[in-house]
Amino acid sequence: MAADALWRARAIRLALGLAVLIAFAVLQYGLTEPGSPRAIALTDLSWTAAALLALQQTLQTGLRAVGRPRFGWFTLVAALACWLLGCLQRDYVELVLRQPAPVPDWVDLGALLFPPLAIVSMVGAIRRADLQSNLLRPLCNLGLISVALYTSLGIVLHDDIARTDLPPLLLATALAYPFLYGTALIFALIALAIYSDGARRPAASLMTLALAALTVGAINRGIHIFAGTPAAGGLLDLSWLIGFGLVSWVAWDRRAQPTQPAHRPSSAESHSLLFEPALPMLSLFTMFAAVAFDRDGLQRGQGLHIRVPGGLLFAALRAGA
């Protein structure tokens, strides 16, 4: 009976969430002109409300958790709080002062603090009972992923970056969005799929979907900053709402599930750790793919500035992993 009630509650929440999302989409994209004051207000208030709901749900779950999961939930609370504070500051500038929010601004700082704190939250949730090493191995694997992204972005985007006349801080903000959120997403896709136990895998899957939606929004934000055309009312603005909605779902679902005894990893779950050595190879493959897709190529000096630091960091982290 308890399981049936939980599934009914899930169905009700899913239907309610979809109804709210559809109603917002009709109002924002069917009845509102993109970039208008109404579109700005709808975007600002919806992002703030979604972040606030995710923060409230995550805080409630964190207060009920114990041990290492409690640290993970409260780190996620801190990440959401940074995002929410940035949203509130932007709401004040755009809705109260009636001024366009500068870029970068506090909202960008809050948004860019979210993925590193989310990564810390995920690292704290990693199951290490079957690992022969300590926390150093997953941290080194995370570093390998980050270095691969840094090197790949540098190779693929070097020509566009060289031609732009954006101020350094604005350029760094535009590139930080896809880099930080992409790192968090790839870490969730690979590391949590390997390290999480059976009881945590549904929550890990939902959190991965949430980070995927947030990454889409972050890439869109970075592109608009890079192009100098940030505007409210774009279709991809929905990805932020979907992402924070899924974070709220994860926190509520984890809290709604009955308390279970301590999980003992099965042999199948232990065998999943056999895929752990593939993480460095996947990171290396990413860099080779970036070189293959860079048809223009890099000059000798440009290649040294990008590939040598990336190669040295990769070698050091591979030794630790």
PDB file of C-alpha atoms in Angstrom:
ATOM      1  CA  MET A   1       0.000   0.000   0.000  1.00  0.00           C
ATOM      2  CA  ALA A   2       2.815   2.380   0.830  1.00  0.00           C
ATOM      3  CA  ALA A   3       4.384   1.761  -2.581  1.00  0.00           C
ATOM      4  CA  ASP A   4       1.056   2.372  -4.336  1.00  0.00           C
ATOM      5  CA  ALA A   5       0.558   5.621  -2.454  1.00  0.00           C
ATOM      6  CA  LEU A   6       4.065   6.744  -3.397  1.00  0.00           C
ATOM      7  CA  TRP A   7       3.460   6.041  -7.075  1.00  0.00           C
ATOM      8  CA  ARG A   8       0.130   7.919  -6.951  1.00  0.00           C
ATOM      9  CA  ALA A   9       1.863  10.881  -5.361  1.00  0.00           C
ATOM     10  CA  ARG A  10       4.524  10.760  -8.062  1.00  0.00           C
ATOM     11  CA  ALA A  11       1.876  10.699 -10.795  1.00  0.00           C
ATOM     12  CA  ILE A  12       0.045  13.662  -9.253  1.00  0.00           C
ATOM     13  CA  ARG A  13       3.229  15.699  -8.966  1.00  0.00           C
ATOM     14  CA  LEU A  14       4.264  14.830 -12.504  1.00  0.00           C
ATOM     15  CA  ALA A  15       0.866  15.853 -13.903  1.00  0.00           C
ATOM     16  CA  LEU A  16       0.888  19.079 -11.889  1.00  0.00           C
ATOM     17  CA  GLY A  17       4.407  19.922 -13.004  1.00  0.00           C
ATOM     18  CA  LEU A  18       3.610  19.316 -16.664  1.00  0.00           C
ATOM     19  CA  ALA A  19       0.445  21.409 -16.394  1.00  0.00           C
ATOM     20  CA  VAL A  20       2.355  24.337 -14.876  1.00  0.00           C
ATOM     21  CA  LEU A  21       5.083  24.051 -17.517  1.00  0.00           C
ATOM     22  CA  ILE A  22       2.573  23.975 -20.390  1.00  0.00           C
ATOM     23  CA  ALA A  23       0.632  26.929 -18.961  1.00  0.00           C
ATOM     24  CA  PHE A  24       3.839  28.941 -18.623  1.00  0.00           C
ATOM     25  CA  ALA A  25       4.914  28.042 -22.167  1.00  0.00           C
ATOM     26  CA  VAL A  26       1.573  29.171 -23.599  1.00  0.00           C
ATOM     27  CA  LEU A  27       1.719  32.442 -21.683  1.00  0.00           C
ATOM     28  CA  GLN A  28       5.392  33.149 -22.399  1.00  0.00           C
ATOM     29  CA  TYR A  29       5.730  31.984 -26.000  1.00  0.00           C
ATOM     30  CA  GLY A  30       2.192  32.256 -27.306  1.00  0.00           C
ATOM     31  CA  LEU A  31       0.940  35.469 -25.726  1.00  0.00           C
ATOM     32  CA  THR A  32       4.112  37.450 -24.970  1.00  0.00           C
ATOM     33  CA  GLU A  33       6.582  39.115 -27.316  1.00  0.00           C
ATOM     34  CA  PRO A  34      10.193  37.938 -26.758  1.00  0.00           C
ATOM     35  CA  GLY A  35      12.360  40.554 -25.064  1.00  0.00           C
ATOM     36  CA  SER A  36       9.385  42.638 -23.898  1.00  0.00           C
ATOM     37  CA  PRO A  37       9.048  43.832 -20.272  1.00  0.00           C
ATOM     38  CA  ARG A  38       6.386  41.181 -19.742  1.00  0.00           C
ATOM     39  CA  ALA A  39       8.713  38.459 -21.047  1.00  0.00           C
ATOM     40  CA  ILE A  40      11.476  39.679 -18.742  1.00  0.00           C
ATOM     41  CA  ALA A  41       9.133  39.660 -15.738  1.00  0.00           C
ATOM     42  CA  LEU A  42       7.832  36.176 -16.512  1.00  0.00           C
ATOM     43  CA  THR A  43      11.348  34.814 -16.977  1.00  0.00           C
ATOM     44  CA  ASP A  44      12.722  36.430 -13.817  1.00  0.00           C
ATOM     45  CA  LEU A  45       9.834  35.437 -11.563  1.00  0.00           C
ATOM     46  CA  SER A  46       9.608  31.878 -12.908  1.00  0.00           C
ATOM     47  CA  TRP A  47      13.328  31.228 -12.429  1.00  0.00           C
ATOM     48  CA  THR A  48      13.186  32.645  -8.921  1.00  0.00           C
ATOM     49  CA  ALA A  49      10.121  30.567  -8.013  1.00  0.00           C
ATOM     50  CA  ALA A  50      11.663  27.368  -9.424  1.00  0.00           C
ATOM     51  CA  ALA A  51      14.927  27.905  -7.544  1.00  0.00           C
ATOM     52  CA  LEU A  52      13.039  28.716  -4.341  1.00  0.00           C
ATOM     53  CA  LEU A  53      10.969  25.530  -4.596  1.00  0.00           C
ATOM     54  CA  ALA A  54      14.072  23.441  -5.223  1.00  0.00           C
ATOM     55  CA  LEU A  55      15.808  25.064  -2.250  1.00  0.00           C
ATOM     56  CA  GLN A  56      12.827  24.427   0.043  1.00  0.00           C
ATOM     57  CA  GLN A  57      12.523  20.769  -0.969  1.00  0.00           C
ATOM     58  CA  THR A  58      16.267  20.150  -0.728  1.00  0.00           C
ATOM     59  CA  LEU A  59      16.486  21.809   2.691  1.00  0.00           C
ATOM     60  CA  GLN A  60      13.666  19.640   4.044  1.00  0.00           C
ATOM     61  CA  THR A  61      15.374  16.503   2.775  1.00  0.00           C
ATOM     62  CA  GLY A  62      18.733  17.595   4.159  1.00  0.00           C
ATOM     63  CA  LEU A  63      17.245  18.179   7.620  1.00  0.00           C
ATOM     64  CA  ARG A  64      15.992  14.579   7.694  1.00  0.00           C
ATOM     65  CA  ALA A  65      19.182  13.006   6.355  1.00  0.00           C
ATOM     66  CA  VAL A  66      22.020  11.756   8.532  1.00  0.00           C
ATOM     67  CA  GLY A  67      25.684  11.065   7.960  1.00  0.00           C
ATOM     68  CA  ARG A  68      27.336  11.649   4.597  1.00  0.00           C
ATOM     69  CA  PRO A  69      24.014  12.109   2.704  1.00  0.00           C
ATOM     70  CA  ARG A  70      23.262  15.068   4.985  1.00  0.00           C
ATOM     71  CA  PHE A  71      26.491  16.762   3.853  1.00  0.00           C
ATOM     72  CA  GLY A  72      25.570  16.153   0.224  1.00  0.00           C
ATOM     73  CA  TRP A  73      22.077  17.600   0.579  1.00  0.00           C
ATOM     74  CA  PHE A  74      23.256  20.693   2.450  1.00  0.00           C
ATOM     75  CA  THR A  75      25.965  21.314  -0.140  1.00  0.00           C
ATOM     76  CA  LEU A  76      23.214  21.224  -2.759  1.00  0.00           C
ATOM     77  CA  VAL A  77      21.233  23.658  -0.581  1.00  0.00           C
ATOM     78  CA  ALA A  78      24.231  26.014  -0.680  1.00  0.00           C
ATOM     79  CA  ALA A  79      24.403  25.696  -4.472  1.00  0.00           C
ATOM     80  CA  LEU A  80      20.703  26.529  -4.830  1.00  0.00           C
ATOM     81  CA  ALA A  81      21.030  29.411  -2.372  1.00  0.00           C
ATOM     82  CA  CYS A  82      23.766  30.968  -4.532  1.00  0.00           C
ATOM     83  CA  TRP A  83      21.560  30.669  -7.614  1.00  0.00           C
ATOM     84  CA  LEU A  84      18.534  32.072  -5.773  1.00  0.00           C
ATOM     85  CA  LEU A  85      20.423  35.075  -4.367  1.00  0.00           C
ATOM     86  CA  GLY A  86      21.616  35.923  -7.856  1.00  0.00           C
ATOM     87  CA  CYS A  87      18.037  35.677  -9.146  1.00  0.00           C
ATOM     88  CA  LEU A  88      16.751  37.970  -6.413  1.00  0.00           C
ATOM     89  CA  GLN A  89      19.401  40.579  -7.203  1.00  0.00           C
ATOM     90  CA  ARG A  90      18.484  40.453 -10.894  1.00  0.00           C
ATOM     91  CA  ASP A  91      14.773  40.698 -10.034  1.00  0.00           C
ATOM     92  CA  TYR A  92      15.472  43.866  -8.077  1.00  0.00           C
ATOM     93  CA  VAL A  93      17.435  45.447 -10.931  1.00  0.00           C
ATOM     94  CA  GLU A  94      15.075  44.500 -13.761  1.00  0.00           C
ATOM     95  CA  LEU A  95      11.677  44.554 -12.057  1.00  0.00           C
ATOM     96  CA  VAL A  96      12.057  47.232  -9.369  1.00  0.00           C
ATOM     97  CA  LEU A  97      14.668  49.595 -10.795  1.00  0.00           C
ATOM     98  CA  ARG A  98      13.456  48.898 -14.363  1.00  0.00           C
ATOM     99  CA  GLN A  99      17.041  48.705 -15.613  1.00  0.00           C
ATOM    100  CA  PRO A 100      18.702  46.058 -17.782  1.00  0.00           C
ATOM    101  CA  ALA A 101      20.861  43.734 -15.724  1.00  0.00           C
ATOM    102  CA  PRO A 102      24.555  44.142 -16.570  1.00  0.00           C
ATOM    103  CA  VAL A 103      26.594  41.167 -17.758  1.00  0.00           C
ATOM    104  CA  PRO A 104      28.358  39.767 -15.876  1.00  0.00           C
ATOM    105  CA  ASP A 105      26.463  40.458 -12.677  1.00  0.00           C
ATOM    106  CA  TRP A 106      25.703  38.790  -9.362  1.00  0.00           C
ATOM    107  CA  VAL A 107      23.226  36.500 -11.095  1.00  0.00           C
ATOM    108  CA  ASP A 108      26.082  35.116 -13.187  1.00  0.00           C
ATOM    109  CA  LEU A 109      28.236  34.624 -10.097  1.00  0.00           C
ATOM    110  CA  GLY A 110      25.434  32.731  -8.374  1.00  0.00           C
ATOM    111  CA  ALA A 111      24.744  30.646 -11.472  1.00  0.00           C
ATOM    112  CA  LEU A 112      28.423  29.779 -11.910  1.00  0.00           C
ATOM    113  CA  LEU A 113      28.832  28.795  -8.260  1.00  0.00           C
ATOM    114  CA  PHE A 114      26.043  26.246  -8.636  1.00  0.00           C
ATOM    115  CA  PRO A 115      27.884  23.548 -10.674  1.00  0.00           C
ATOM    116  CA  PRO A 116      31.047  23.392  -8.497  1.00  0.00           C
ATOM    117  CA  LEU A 117      28.932  23.052  -5.357  1.00  0.00           C
ATOM    118  CA  ALA A 118      26.734  20.472  -7.091  1.00  0.00           C
ATOM    119  CA  ILE A 119      29.879  18.503  -7.925  1.00  0.00           C
ATOM    120  CA  VAL A 120      30.949  18.620  -4.267  1.00  0.00           C
ATOM    121  CA  SER A 121      27.493  17.337  -3.357  1.00  0.00           C
ATOM    122  CA  MET A 122      27.827  14.446  -5.797  1.00  0.00           C
ATOM    123  CA  VAL A 123      31.333  13.588  -4.618  1.00  0.00           C
ATOM    124  CA  GLY A 124      29.987  13.384  -1.078  1.00  0.00           C
ATOM    125  CA  ALA A 125      27.320  10.935  -2.253  1.00  0.00           C
ATOM    126  CA  ILE A 126      29.742   8.569  -3.981  1.00  0.00           C
ATOM    127  CA  ARG A 127      29.785   5.063  -2.587  1.00  0.00           C
ATOM    128  CA  ARG A 128      33.348   4.028  -1.851  1.00  0.00           C
ATOM    129  CA  ALA A 129      32.790   0.785   0.083  1.00  0.00           C
ATOM    130  CA  ASP A 130      34.240  -1.349  -2.711  1.00  0.00           C
ATOM    131  CA  LEU A 131      37.008   1.019  -3.735  1.00  0.00           C
ATOM    132  CA  GLN A 132      40.560   0.067  -2.891  1.00  0.00           C
ATOM    133  CA  SER A 133      41.535   3.733  -2.932  1.00  0.00           C
ATOM    134  CA  ASN A 134      40.180   6.682  -1.004  1.00  0.00           C
ATOM    135  CA  LEU A 135      38.431   9.768  -2.320  1.00  0.00           C
ATOM    136  CA  LEU A 136      41.512  10.635  -4.404  1.00  0.00           C
ATOM    137  CA  ARG A 137      40.464   8.415  -7.318  1.00  0.00           C
ATOM    138  CA  PRO A 138      37.032   9.955  -8.048  1.00  0.00           C
ATOM    139  CA  LEU A 139      38.512  13.428  -7.566  1.00  0.00           C
ATOM    140  CA  CYS A 140      41.270  12.673 -10.069  1.00  0.00           C
ATOM    141  CA  ASN A 141      38.686  11.285 -12.484  1.00  0.00           C
ATOM    142  CA  LEU A 142      36.721  14.510 -12.107  1.00  0.00           C
ATOM    143  CA  GLY A 143      39.911  16.425 -12.835  1.00  0.00           C
ATOM    144  CA  LEU A 144      40.479  14.357 -15.981  1.00  0.00           C
ATOM    145  CA  ILE A 145      36.988  15.230 -17.194  1.00  0.00           C
ATOM    146  CA  SER A 146      37.594  18.934 -16.523  1.00  0.00           C
ATOM    147  CA  VAL A 147      40.953  18.932 -18.301  1.00  0.00           C
ATOM    148  CA  ALA A 148      39.415  17.163 -21.291  1.00  0.00           C
ATOM    149  CA  LEU A 149      36.673  19.798 -21.483  1.00  0.00           C
ATOM    150  CA  TYR A 150      39.159  22.652 -21.080  1.00  0.00           C
ATOM    151  CA  THR A 151      41.405  21.316 -23.828  1.00  0.00           C
ATOM    152  CA  SER A 152      38.523  20.474 -26.164  1.00  0.00           C
ATOM    153  CA  LEU A 153      36.868  23.872 -25.776  1.00  0.00           C
ATOM    154  CA  GLY A 154      40.206  25.580 -26.315  1.00  0.00           C
ATOM    155  CA  ILE A 155      40.846  23.663 -29.528  1.00  0.00           C
ATOM    156  CA  VAL A 156      37.342  23.987 -30.997  1.00  0.00           C
ATOM    157  CA  LEU A 157      36.632  27.606 -30.000  1.00  0.00           C
ATOM    158  CA  HIS A 158      40.118  29.066 -30.358  1.00  0.00           C
ATOM    159  CA  ASP A 159      39.484  30.793 -33.705  1.00  0.00           C
ATOM    160  CA  ASP A 160      36.216  32.381 -32.550  1.00  0.00           C
ATOM    161  CA  ILE A 161      37.808  33.507 -29.288  1.00  0.00           C
ATOM    162  CA  ALA A 162      40.779  35.015 -31.146  1.00  0.00           C
ATOM    163  CA  ARG A 163      38.474  37.051 -33.402  1.00  0.00           C
ATOM    164  CA  THR A 164      36.209  38.406 -30.677  1.00  0.00           C
ATOM    165  CA  ASP A 165      36.625  41.836 -29.124  1.00  0.00           C
ATOM    166  CA  LEU A 166      34.747  41.014 -25.899  1.00  0.00           C
ATOM    167  CA  PRO A 167      36.293  42.207 -22.630  1.00  0.00           C
ATOM    168  CA  PRO A 168      38.201  39.425 -20.846  1.00  0.00           C
ATOM    169  CA  LEU A 169      35.727  39.199 -17.959  1.00  0.00           C
ATOM    170  CA  LEU A 170      32.743  38.953 -20.304  1.00  0.00           C
ATOM    171  CA  LEU A 171      34.505  36.331 -22.415  1.00  0.00           C
ATOM    172  CA  ALA A 172      35.432  34.314 -19.322  1.00  0.00           C
ATOM    173  CA  THR A 173      31.807  34.416 -18.154  1.00  0.00           C
ATOM    174  CA  ALA A 174      30.514  33.209 -21.529  1.00  0.00           C
ATOM    175  CA  LEU A 175      32.962  30.283 -21.574  1.00  0.00           C
ATOM    176  CA  ALA A 176      32.467  29.412 -17.905  1.00  0.00           C
ATOM    177  CA  TYR A 177      28.803  28.528 -18.400  1.00  0.00           C
ATOM    178  CA  PRO A 178      29.311  25.551 -20.769  1.00  0.00           C
ATOM    179  CA  PHE A 179      32.558  24.500 -19.083  1.00  0.00           C
ATOM    180  CA  LEU A 180      31.296  24.366 -15.489  1.00  0.00           C
ATOM    181  CA  TYR A 181      27.853  22.955 -16.224  1.00  0.00           C
ATOM    182  CA  GLY A 182      29.285  20.532 -18.769  1.00  0.00           C
ATOM    183  CA  THR A 183      31.802  19.283 -16.217  1.00  0.00           C
ATOM    184  CA  ALA A 184      29.038  18.728 -13.663  1.00  0.00           C
ATOM    185  CA  LEU A 185      26.877  16.906 -16.204  1.00  0.00           C
ATOM    186  CA  ILE A 186      29.631  14.586 -17.427  1.00  0.00           C
ATOM    187  CA  PHE A 187      30.665  13.809 -13.864  1.00  0.00           C
ATOM    188  CA  ALA A 188      27.050  12.933 -13.055  1.00  0.00           C
ATOM    189  CA  LEU A 189      26.718  10.789 -16.176  1.00  0.00           C
ATOM    190  CA  ILE A 190      29.925   8.827 -15.645  1.00  0.00           C
ATOM    191  CA  ALA A 191      30.929   8.925 -11.997  1.00  0.00           C
ATOM    192  CA  LEU A 192      27.535   8.496 -10.365  1.00  0.00           C
ATOM    193  CA  ALA A 193      26.607   5.757 -12.828  1.00  0.00           C
ATOM    194  CA  ILE A 194      29.672   3.844 -11.621  1.00  0.00           C
ATOM    195  CA  TYR A 195      29.850   4.717  -7.943  1.00  0.00           C
ATOM    196  CA  SER A 196      26.195   4.973  -6.855  1.00  0.00           C
ATOM    197  CA  ASP A 197      24.536   1.934  -5.279  1.00  0.00           C
ATOM    198  CA  GLY A 198      21.168   0.454  -6.201  1.00  0.00           C
ATOM    199  CA  ALA A 199      19.110   2.489  -3.754  1.00  0.00           C
ATOM    200  CA  ARG A 200      20.603   5.755  -4.988  1.00  0.00           C
ATOM    201  CA  ARG A 201      20.539   5.119  -8.704  1.00  0.00           C
ATOM    202  CA  PRO A 202      16.984   6.447  -9.332  1.00  0.00           C
ATOM    203  CA  ALA A 203      17.859   9.715  -7.579  1.00  0.00           C
ATOM    204  CA  ALA A 204      21.192   9.839  -9.424  1.00  0.00           C
ATOM    205  CA  SER A 205      19.403   9.379 -12.747  1.00  0.00           C
ATOM    206  CA  LEU A 206      16.924  12.185 -12.014  1.00  0.00           C
ATOM    207  CA  MET A 207      19.721  14.475 -10.842  1.00  0.00           C
ATOM    208  CA  THR A 208      21.600  13.733 -14.056  1.00  0.00           C
ATOM    209  CA  LEU A 209      18.516  14.705 -16.081  1.00  0.00           C
ATOM    210  CA  ALA A 210      18.269  17.905 -14.018  1.00  0.00           C
ATOM    211  CA  LEU A 211      21.895  18.767 -14.751  1.00  0.00           C
ATOM    212  CA  ALA A 212      21.331  17.992 -18.432  1.00  0.00           C
ATOM    213  CA  ALA A 213      18.467  20.499 -18.566  1.00  0.00           C
ATOM    214  CA  LEU A 214      20.493  23.091 -16.660  1.00  0.00           C
ATOM    215  CA  THR A 215      23.452  22.528 -18.991  1.00  0.00           C
ATOM    216  CA  VAL A 216      21.254  23.265 -22.003  1.00  0.00           C
ATOM    217  CA  GLY A 217      20.240  26.541 -20.366  1.00  0.00           C
ATOM    218  CA  ALA A 218      23.857  27.316 -19.470  1.00  0.00           C
ATOM    219  CA  ILE A 219      25.082  26.713 -23.018  1.00  0.00           C
ATOM    220  CA  ASN A 220      22.300  28.950 -24.315  1.00  0.00           C
ATOM    221  CA  ARG A 221      23.263  31.633 -21.804  1.00  0.00           C
ATOM    222  CA  GLY A 222      26.930  31.406 -22.777  1.00  0.00           C
ATOM    223  CA  ILE A 223      26.112  31.667 -26.488  1.00  0.00           C
ATOM    224  CA  HIS A 224      23.961  34.767 -25.927  1.00  0.00           C
ATOM    225  CA  ILE A 225      26.676  36.407 -23.833  1.00  0.00           C
ATOM    226  CA  PHE A 226      29.316  35.569 -26.441  1.00  0.00           C
ATOM    227  CA  ALA A 227      27.108  36.953 -29.226  1.00  0.00           C
ATOM    228  CA  GLY A 228      26.136  40.009 -27.168  1.00  0.00           C
ATOM    229  CA  THR A 229      22.419  39.265 -27.472  1.00  0.00           C
ATOM    230  CA  PRO A 230      21.112  38.215 -24.036  1.00  0.00           C
ATOM    231  CA  ALA A 231      17.314  38.416 -24.207  1.00  0.00           C
ATOM    232  CA  ALA A 232      14.472  37.006 -22.139  1.00  0.00           C
ATOM    233  CA  GLY A 233      11.722  34.938 -23.667  1.00  0.00           C
ATOM    234  CA  GLY A 234      13.761  32.367 -25.592  1.00  0.00           C
ATOM    235  CA  LEU A 235      12.444  28.830 -25.834  1.00  0.00           C
ATOM    236  CA  LEU A 236      15.508  27.373 -24.109  1.00  0.00           C
ATOM    237  CA  ASP A 237      14.718  29.424 -20.998  1.00  0.00           C
ATOM    238  CA  LEU A 238      12.390  26.541 -20.171  1.00  0.00           C
ATOM    239  CA  SER A 239      15.406  24.326 -19.533  1.00  0.00           C
ATOM    240  CA  TRP A 240      16.154  26.176 -16.280  1.00  0.00           C
ATOM    241  CA  LEU A 241      12.601  25.555 -15.070  1.00  0.00           C
ATOM    242  CA  ILE A 242      12.794  21.876 -16.025  1.00  0.00           C
ATOM    243  CA  GLY A 243      16.155  21.507 -14.329  1.00  0.00           C
ATOM    244  CA  PHE A 244      15.112  23.018 -11.018  1.00  0.00           C
ATOM    245  CA  GLY A 245      11.801  21.185 -11.192  1.00  0.00           C
ATOM    246  CA  LEU A 246      13.708  17.898 -11.418  1.00  0.00           C
ATOM    247  CA  VAL A 247      15.925  18.902  -8.492  1.00  0.00           C
ATOM    248  CA  SER A 248      12.764  19.496  -6.457  1.00  0.00           C
ATOM    249  CA  TRP A 249      11.462  16.101  -7.567  1.00  0.00           C
ATOM    250  CA  VAL A 250      14.684  14.344  -6.491  1.00  0.00           C
ATOM    251  CA  ALA A 251      14.597  15.916  -3.039  1.00  0.00           C
ATOM    252  CA  TRP A 252      10.902  15.188  -2.477  1.00  0.00           C
ATOM    253  CA  ASP A 253      11.136  11.626  -3.808  1.00  0.00           C
ATOM    254  CA  ARG A 254      14.117  10.798  -1.624  1.00  0.00           C
ATOM    255  CA  ARG A 255      12.261  12.119   1.409  1.00  0.00           C
ATOM    256  CA  ALA A 256       9.024  10.313   0.541  1.00  0.00           C
ATOM    257  CA  GLN A 257      10.616   6.891   0.226  1.00  0.00           C
ATOM    258  CA  PRO A 258      10.410   4.625   3.289  1.00  0.00           C
ATOM    259  CA  THR A 259      13.543   4.285   5.376  1.00  0.00           C
ATOM    260  CA  GLN A 260      15.608   1.379   4.153  1.00  0.00           C
ATOM    261  CA  PRO A 261      18.328  -0.614   5.934  1.00  0.00           C
ATOM    262  CA  ALA A 262      21.931   0.041   5.095  1.00  0.00           C
ATOM    263  CA  HIS A 263      22.601  -1.117   1.555  1.00  0.00           C
ATOM    264  CA  ARG A 264      25.139  -3.882   0.924  1.00  0.00           C
ATOM    265  CA  PRO A 265      26.459  -3.605  -2.617  1.00  0.00           C
ATOM    266  CA  SER A 266      25.641  -6.622  -4.756  1.00  0.00           C
ATOM    267  CA  SER A 267      28.148  -8.371  -6.969  1.00  0.00           C
ATOM    268  CA  ALA A 268      26.582  -6.716 -10.023  1.00  0.00           C
ATOM    269  CA  GLU A 269      27.060  -3.285  -8.471  1.00  0.00           C
ATOM    270  CA  SER A 270      30.630  -4.173  -7.519  1.00  0.00           C
ATOM    271  CA  HIS A 271      31.304  -5.189 -11.105  1.00  0.00           C
ATOM    272  CA  SER A 272      30.226  -1.707 -12.239  1.00  0.00           C
ATOM    273  CA  LEU A 273      33.461  -0.440 -10.735  1.00  0.00           C
ATOM    274  CA  LEU A 274      35.284  -2.425 -13.418  1.00  0.00           C
ATOM    275  CA  PHE A 275      34.308   0.374 -15.796  1.00  0.00           C
ATOM    276  CA  GLU A 276      36.154   2.939 -13.680  1.00  0.00           C
ATOM    277  CA  PRO A 277      39.439   2.632 -15.666  1.00  0.00           C
ATOM    278  CA  ALA A 278      37.466   3.683 -18.759  1.00  0.00           C
ATOM    279  CA  LEU A 279      37.040   7.223 -17.397  1.00  0.00           C
ATOM    280  CA  PRO A 280      40.550   8.400 -18.340  1.00  0.00           C
ATOM    281  CA  MET A 281      40.217   6.796 -21.773  1.00  0.00           C
ATOM    282  CA  LEU A 282      36.894   8.542 -22.391  1.00  0.00           C
ATOM    283  CA  SER A 283      38.459  11.861 -21.405  1.00  0.00           C
ATOM    284  CA  LEU A 284      41.398  11.239 -23.740  1.00  0.00           C
ATOM    285  CA  PHE A 285      39.004  10.280 -26.549  1.00  0.00           C
ATOM    286  CA  THR A 286      37.221  13.621 -26.065  1.00  0.00           C
ATOM    287  CA  MET A 287      40.445  15.520 -26.687  1.00  0.00           C
ATOM    288  CA  PHE A 288      41.268  13.426 -29.770  1.00  0.00           C
ATOM    289  CA  ALA A 289      37.761  14.087 -31.108  1.00  0.00           C
ATOM    290  CA  ALA A 290      38.237  17.842 -30.609  1.00  0.00           C
ATOM    291  CA  VAL A 291      41.483  17.703 -32.601  1.00  0.00           C
ATOM    292  CA  ALA A 292      39.728  15.759 -35.379  1.00  0.00           C
ATOM    293  CA  PHE A 293      36.834  18.233 -35.623  1.00  0.00           C
ATOM    294  CA  ASP A 294      39.142  21.270 -35.625  1.00  0.00           C
ATOM    295  CA  ARG A 295      39.538  21.445 -39.382  1.00  0.00           C
ATOM    296  CA  ASP A 296      41.324  24.807 -39.389  1.00  0.00           C
ATOM    297  CA  GLY A 297      44.055  23.479 -37.121  1.00  0.00           C
ATOM    298  CA  LEU A 298      46.191  25.401 -34.675  1.00  0.00           C
ATOM    299  CA  GLN A 299      49.485  27.122 -35.251  1.00  0.00           C
ATOM    300  CA  ARG A 300      52.479  25.813 -33.334  1.00  0.00           C
ATOM    301  CA  GLY A 301      52.384  28.520 -30.677  1.00  0.00           C
ATOM    302  CA  GLN A 302      48.633  28.231 -30.236  1.00  0.00           C
ATOM    303  CA  GLY A 303      48.852  24.465 -29.850  1.00  0.00           C
ATOM    304  CA  LEU A 304      51.524  24.785 -27.175  1.00  0.00           C
ATOM    305  CA  HIS A 305      49.370  27.180 -25.132  1.00  0.00           C
ATOM    306  CA  ILE A 306      46.399  24.785 -25.181  1.00  0.00           C
ATOM    307  CA  ARG A 307      47.720  21.244 -25.452  1.00  0.00           C
ATOM    308  CA  VAL A 308      50.842  21.389 -23.279  1.00  0.00           C
ATOM    309  CA  PRO A 309      49.085  22.583 -20.057  1.00  0.00           C
ATOM    310  CA  GLY A 310      46.238  20.168 -20.738  1.00  0.00           C
ATOM    311  CA  GLY A 311      48.621  17.283 -21.374  1.00  0.00           C
ATOM    312  CA  LEU A 312      50.640  17.939 -18.227  1.00  0.00           C
ATOM    313  CA  LEU A 313      47.519  18.172 -16.055  1.00  0.00           C
ATOM    314  CA  PHE A 314      46.101  15.056 -17.684  1.00  0.00           C
ATOM    315  CA  ALA A 315      49.275  13.062 -16.978  1.00  0.00           C
ATOM    316  CA  ALA A 316      49.384  14.190 -13.342  1.00  0.00           C
ATOM    317  CA  LEU A 317      45.731  13.376 -12.725  1.00  0.00           C
ATOM    318  CA  ARG A 318      46.027  10.036 -14.534  1.00  0.00           C
ATOM    319  CA  ALA A 319      48.797   9.059 -12.137  1.00  0.00           C
ATOM    320  CA  GLY A 320      46.494   9.792  -9.199  1.00  0.00           C
ATOM    321  CA  ALA A 321      43.537   7.964 -10.725  1.00  0.00           C
TER     322      ALA A 321
END
